[in-house]
């Protein structure tokens, strides 16, 4: 099926670009420099990695290779590429580099039976690989010591808040130079500042009664935007609409696959359904804006 070939090509391209990002930011990095002073974002991706290893191993043993593929696809595309890599950009220290390399290495080993040539090529470029070939590596084993449920839950809520706030900004066409009043936990501040691209000089603790305002209240966060009316940028909205349509199509195809729905973990399927619902709601709002 040509659509499946195109979808797989896009996935390989996504993995390749993610790997390039890791290599660019870890050039010259050695095992002697590795650190394990984990942030909550590091603990979140490590927990998701261990959950993925556990799920992949269980289904490999049952010869449920299609479910393995879907599990890896979701973890690599959504958790590693779309979330952790973005989170890492604001905190690129030795620990973050250690975690990036470790997660990528485990991804490559789990993917190797399905994608031997690409994974071998990327593996050879890992800054800290020790074997001659990826085939000499031990297959990942689930390690409960690397599961941090508190951090996983905290970061999952932060990611949900960030997605909701981005949707809010798109719907209300909030400009980039809006004033922002941000109330959250001290350790979450840098994450929201980075991911929402908030200009520090635009942070305020005062009410701006002479400006329009939009509020968002979520788990452990309250944020208010103050701005001088909405700025129409039809081109940006149209680009966002195209991205949403592509994402919606990808999720709908995944959820139409009965094998995936029946055999994938229920929480992952439910998360895909929730994200699909949110994306459709956002798409409807944006399409209304450009009518």
Coordinates of C-alpha atoms in Angstrom, one line a residue:
X1 CA 0.0 0.0 0.0
X2 CA 1.5 3.3 -1.1
X3 CA 0.1 5.1 1.9
X4 CA 1.9 2.7 4.3
X5 CA 5.1 3.2 2.4
X6 CA 4.8 6.9 2.7
X7 CA 3.9 6.7 6.4
X8 CA 6.9 4.5 7.1
X9 CA 9.2 6.9 5.1
X10 CA 7.9 9.8 7.2
X11 CA 8.6 7.8 10.4
X12 CA 12.2 6.9 9.3
X13 CA 12.8 10.6 8.4
X14 CA 11.5 11.6 11.9
X15 CA 13.9 9.1 13.6
X16 CA 16.8 10.3 11.4
X17 CA 16.2 13.9 12.2
X18 CA 15.9 13.2 15.9
X19 CA 19.1 11.3 15.8
X20 CA 20.9 14.2 14.0
X21 CA 19.6 16.5 16.8
X22 CA 21.2 14.1 19.4
X23 CA 24.5 13.9 17.6
X24 CA 24.7 17.7 17.1
X25 CA 24.2 18.2 20.8
X26 CA 26.4 15.4 22.1
X27 CA 29.4 15.7 19.7
X28 CA 32.6 14.7 21.6
X29 CA 30.6 13.5 24.6
X30 CA 32.2 10.6 26.4
X31 CA 31.1 8.0 28.9
X32 CA 33.3 9.7 31.5
X33 CA 31.1 12.8 31.2
X34 CA 27.8 10.9 31.8
X35 CA 25.7 12.2 34.7
X36 CA 22.5 10.9 36.4
X37 CA 21.3 14.1 38.2
X38 CA 17.9 13.6 36.6
X39 CA 15.3 16.4 36.2
X40 CA 11.6 15.6 36.3
X41 CA 11.6 15.7 32.5
X42 CA 14.5 13.1 32.4
X43 CA 12.6 10.9 34.8
X44 CA 9.5 11.2 32.7
X45 CA 11.1 10.0 29.5
X46 CA 13.1 7.2 31.3
X47 CA 9.8 6.0 32.9
X48 CA 8.1 6.0 29.5
X49 CA 11.2 4.1 28.1
X50 CA 10.9 1.4 30.7
X51 CA 7.2 1.1 30.1
X52 CA 7.9 0.7 26.4
X53 CA 10.6 -1.9 27.0
X54 CA 8.2 -3.9 29.2
X55 CA 5.3 -3.7 26.6
X56 CA 7.6 -4.4 23.6
X57 CA 9.2 -7.5 25.3
X58 CA 5.8 -8.9 26.3
X59 CA 4.5 -8.6 22.8
X60 CA 7.7 -9.8 21.1
X61 CA 7.4 -13.0 23.3
X62 CA 3.9 -13.4 22.0
X63 CA 4.9 -12.8 18.4
X64 CA 2.6 -9.8 18.3
X65 CA 4.9 -7.9 16.0
X66 CA 2.3 -5.4 14.8
X67 CA 1.5 -4.3 18.3
X68 CA 5.3 -4.0 19.0
X69 CA 5.5 -1.7 15.9
X70 CA 2.6 0.5 17.1
X71 CA 4.0 0.7 20.6
X72 CA 7.5 1.8 19.3
X73 CA 5.9 4.2 16.8
X74 CA 3.9 6.0 19.5
X75 CA 6.8 6.2 21.9
X76 CA 9.4 7.4 19.4
X77 CA 7.1 9.9 17.5
X78 CA 5.1 11.3 20.4
X79 CA 7.2 10.9 23.6
X80 CA 10.8 11.1 22.4
X81 CA 10.6 13.3 19.2
X82 CA 7.7 15.6 19.9
X83 CA 8.0 16.0 23.6
X84 CA 11.4 15.1 25.2
X85 CA 13.6 16.5 22.5
X86 CA 11.7 19.8 22.7
X87 CA 12.0 19.8 26.5
X88 CA 15.7 19.0 26.3
X89 CA 16.5 22.2 24.4
X90 CA 16.1 24.4 27.4
X91 CA 18.3 22.2 29.7
X92 CA 21.1 20.7 27.6
X93 CA 23.5 19.7 30.4
X94 CA 25.5 16.5 30.9
X95 CA 22.6 14.6 32.4
X96 CA 20.3 15.5 29.5
X97 CA 23.0 14.4 27.0
X98 CA 23.3 11.1 28.9
X99 CA 19.5 10.5 28.7
X100 CA 19.2 11.5 25.1
X101 CA 21.9 9.0 24.1
X102 CA 20.6 6.3 26.3
X103 CA 17.0 6.6 25.1
X104 CA 18.0 6.7 21.5
X105 CA 20.3 3.7 21.9
X106 CA 17.5 1.6 23.4
X107 CA 15.1 2.8 20.6
X108 CA 17.6 1.6 18.0
X109 CA 18.1 -1.8 19.6
X110 CA 14.3 -2.4 19.8
X111 CA 13.7 -1.2 16.3
X112 CA 16.6 -3.2 14.8
X113 CA 14.7 -6.4 14.0
X114 CA 12.2 -4.3 12.0
X115 CA 14.6 -1.7 10.5
X116 CA 18.1 -3.2 10.4
X117 CA 20.0 -1.0 8.0
X118 CA 18.8 2.4 9.3
X119 CA 19.3 1.5 12.9
X120 CA 22.8 0.1 12.3
X121 CA 23.8 3.3 10.5
X122 CA 22.5 5.5 13.3
X123 CA 24.1 3.3 15.9
X124 CA 27.5 3.6 14.4
X125 CA 27.2 7.4 14.9
X126 CA 26.3 7.2 18.6
X127 CA 29.1 9.0 20.5
X128 CA 29.3 6.4 23.2
X129 CA 28.6 3.1 21.5
X130 CA 31.0 0.3 22.5
X131 CA 30.2 -2.6 20.2
X132 CA 31.3 -3.2 16.6
X133 CA 27.7 -3.7 15.6
X134 CA 24.3 -3.1 17.1
X135 CA 23.7 -6.8 16.7
X136 CA 26.2 -7.4 19.5
X137 CA 24.2 -5.3 22.0
X138 CA 22.1 -6.9 24.7
X139 CA 18.3 -6.5 24.2
X140 CA 16.9 -3.9 26.7
X141 CA 15.5 -5.4 29.9
X142 CA 12.8 -3.7 32.0
X143 CA 14.3 -2.0 35.1
X144 CA 11.8 -1.0 37.8
X145 CA 14.5 1.1 39.4
X146 CA 14.2 3.5 36.5
X147 CA 10.5 4.1 36.9
X148 CA 9.6 7.4 38.5
X149 CA 5.8 7.5 38.6
X150 CA 5.5 10.9 40.4
X151 CA 7.6 12.6 37.8
X152 CA 5.8 10.8 35.0
X153 CA 2.4 12.0 36.3
X154 CA 3.7 15.6 36.8
X155 CA 5.3 16.0 33.4
X156 CA 2.2 14.3 31.7
X157 CA 0.1 17.1 33.2
X158 CA 2.6 19.8 32.2
X159 CA 2.5 18.5 28.6
X160 CA -1.3 18.5 28.7
X161 CA -1.3 22.0 30.0
X162 CA 1.2 23.2 27.3
X163 CA -1.0 21.6 24.5
X164 CA -4.1 23.2 25.9
X165 CA -2.4 26.6 26.2
X166 CA -1.1 26.4 22.6
X167 CA -4.6 25.6 21.4
X168 CA -6.0 28.6 23.5
X169 CA -3.4 30.9 21.9
X170 CA -4.2 29.7 18.4
X171 CA -8.0 30.1 18.9
X172 CA -7.7 33.6 20.5
X173 CA -4.9 34.6 18.1
X174 CA -2.8 35.8 21.0
X175 CA 0.3 37.6 19.7
X176 CA 3.9 36.6 20.5
X177 CA 4.5 39.9 22.4
X178 CA 1.6 39.5 24.8
X179 CA 2.2 40.1 28.5
X180 CA 2.1 37.0 30.6
X181 CA 1.2 36.4 34.2
X182 CA 2.4 32.9 35.1
X183 CA 1.6 31.2 38.4
X184 CA 3.0 27.7 38.9
X185 CA 5.6 25.7 40.9
X186 CA 9.1 27.2 40.9
X187 CA 10.6 24.1 39.3
X188 CA 8.0 24.2 36.5
X189 CA 8.7 27.8 35.6
X190 CA 11.7 27.1 33.1
X191 CA 9.6 24.4 31.3
X192 CA 6.7 26.6 30.7
X193 CA 8.9 29.6 29.7
X194 CA 10.7 27.5 27.2
X195 CA 7.9 25.5 25.7
X196 CA 5.4 28.4 25.4
X197 CA 8.2 30.7 24.1
X198 CA 7.4 33.4 26.7
X199 CA 9.7 36.4 26.5
X200 CA 11.0 37.0 30.0
X201 CA 10.7 40.8 29.6
X202 CA 7.0 40.2 29.0
X203 CA 6.4 38.4 32.3
X204 CA 4.3 40.4 34.7
X205 CA 2.8 40.1 38.2
X206 CA 0.4 42.9 37.7
X207 CA -3.1 43.0 36.2
X208 CA -3.2 44.9 32.8
X209 CA -6.7 46.3 33.0
X210 CA -6.3 48.4 29.8
X211 CA -5.6 45.2 27.7
X212 CA -7.7 42.2 26.6
X213 CA -7.0 39.1 28.6
X214 CA -7.4 35.4 28.3
X215 CA -7.0 33.0 31.3
X216 CA -6.1 29.3 31.5
X217 CA -6.4 27.3 34.7
X218 CA -4.9 23.8 34.8
X219 CA -3.2 21.4 37.1
X220 CA -0.6 23.3 39.1
X221 CA -0.8 26.3 36.8
X222 CA -2.7 29.5 36.2
X223 CA -1.7 31.7 33.2
X224 CA -3.1 34.9 31.9
X225 CA -2.3 36.6 28.6
X226 CA -2.7 40.4 28.2
X227 CA -2.7 41.8 24.7
X228 CA -3.8 44.6 22.4
X229 CA -6.5 42.8 20.4
X230 CA -6.1 39.7 18.3
X231 CA -3.7 39.9 15.4
X232 CA -5.0 38.2 12.3
X233 CA -2.4 36.0 10.6
X234 CA -4.3 33.9 8.1
X235 CA -1.2 32.2 6.7
X236 CA -0.1 30.9 10.1
X237 CA -3.6 29.6 10.8
X238 CA -3.7 27.8 7.5
X239 CA -0.4 26.2 8.2
X240 CA -1.6 25.0 11.6
X241 CA -4.8 23.6 10.0
X242 CA -2.7 21.5 7.6
X243 CA -0.6 20.2 10.5
X244 CA -3.7 19.3 12.4
X245 CA -5.3 17.5 9.4
X246 CA -2.2 15.4 8.9
X247 CA -2.1 14.5 12.6
X248 CA -5.8 13.7 12.7
X249 CA -5.5 11.4 9.6
X250 CA -2.6 9.6 11.3
X251 CA -4.5 9.0 14.5
X252 CA -7.7 8.0 12.7
X253 CA -5.9 5.4 10.6
X254 CA -4.2 4.1 13.8
X255 CA -7.6 3.8 15.6
X256 CA -9.2 2.1 12.6
X257 CA -6.7 -0.7 13.0
X258 CA -8.6 -3.3 15.0
X259 CA -5.4 -5.2 15.9
X260 CA -4.0 -2.0 17.5
X261 CA -7.2 -1.2 19.3
X262 CA -7.6 -4.7 20.7
X263 CA -4.0 -5.4 21.6
X264 CA -2.3 -2.1 22.5
X265 CA -2.5 -1.0 26.2
X266 CA -5.9 0.5 27.0
X267 CA -4.3 3.7 28.4
X268 CA -2.4 4.3 25.1
X269 CA -5.5 3.8 23.0
X270 CA -7.5 6.1 25.3
X271 CA -4.8 8.7 25.0
X272 CA -4.9 8.6 21.2
X273 CA -8.7 8.9 21.3
X274 CA -8.5 11.9 23.6
X275 CA -5.8 13.6 21.5
X276 CA -7.9 13.0 18.4
X277 CA -10.9 14.6 20.0
X278 CA -8.8 17.7 21.1
X279 CA -7.3 18.0 17.6
X280 CA -10.7 17.9 16.0
X281 CA -12.0 20.6 18.3
X282 CA -9.0 22.8 17.6
X283 CA -9.4 22.2 13.9
X284 CA -13.0 23.3 13.9
X285 CA -12.1 26.5 15.8
X286 CA -9.3 27.4 13.4
X287 CA -11.4 26.6 10.3
X288 CA -14.1 28.9 11.7
X289 CA -11.5 31.7 11.9
X290 CA -10.6 31.6 8.2
X291 CA -14.1 31.3 6.8

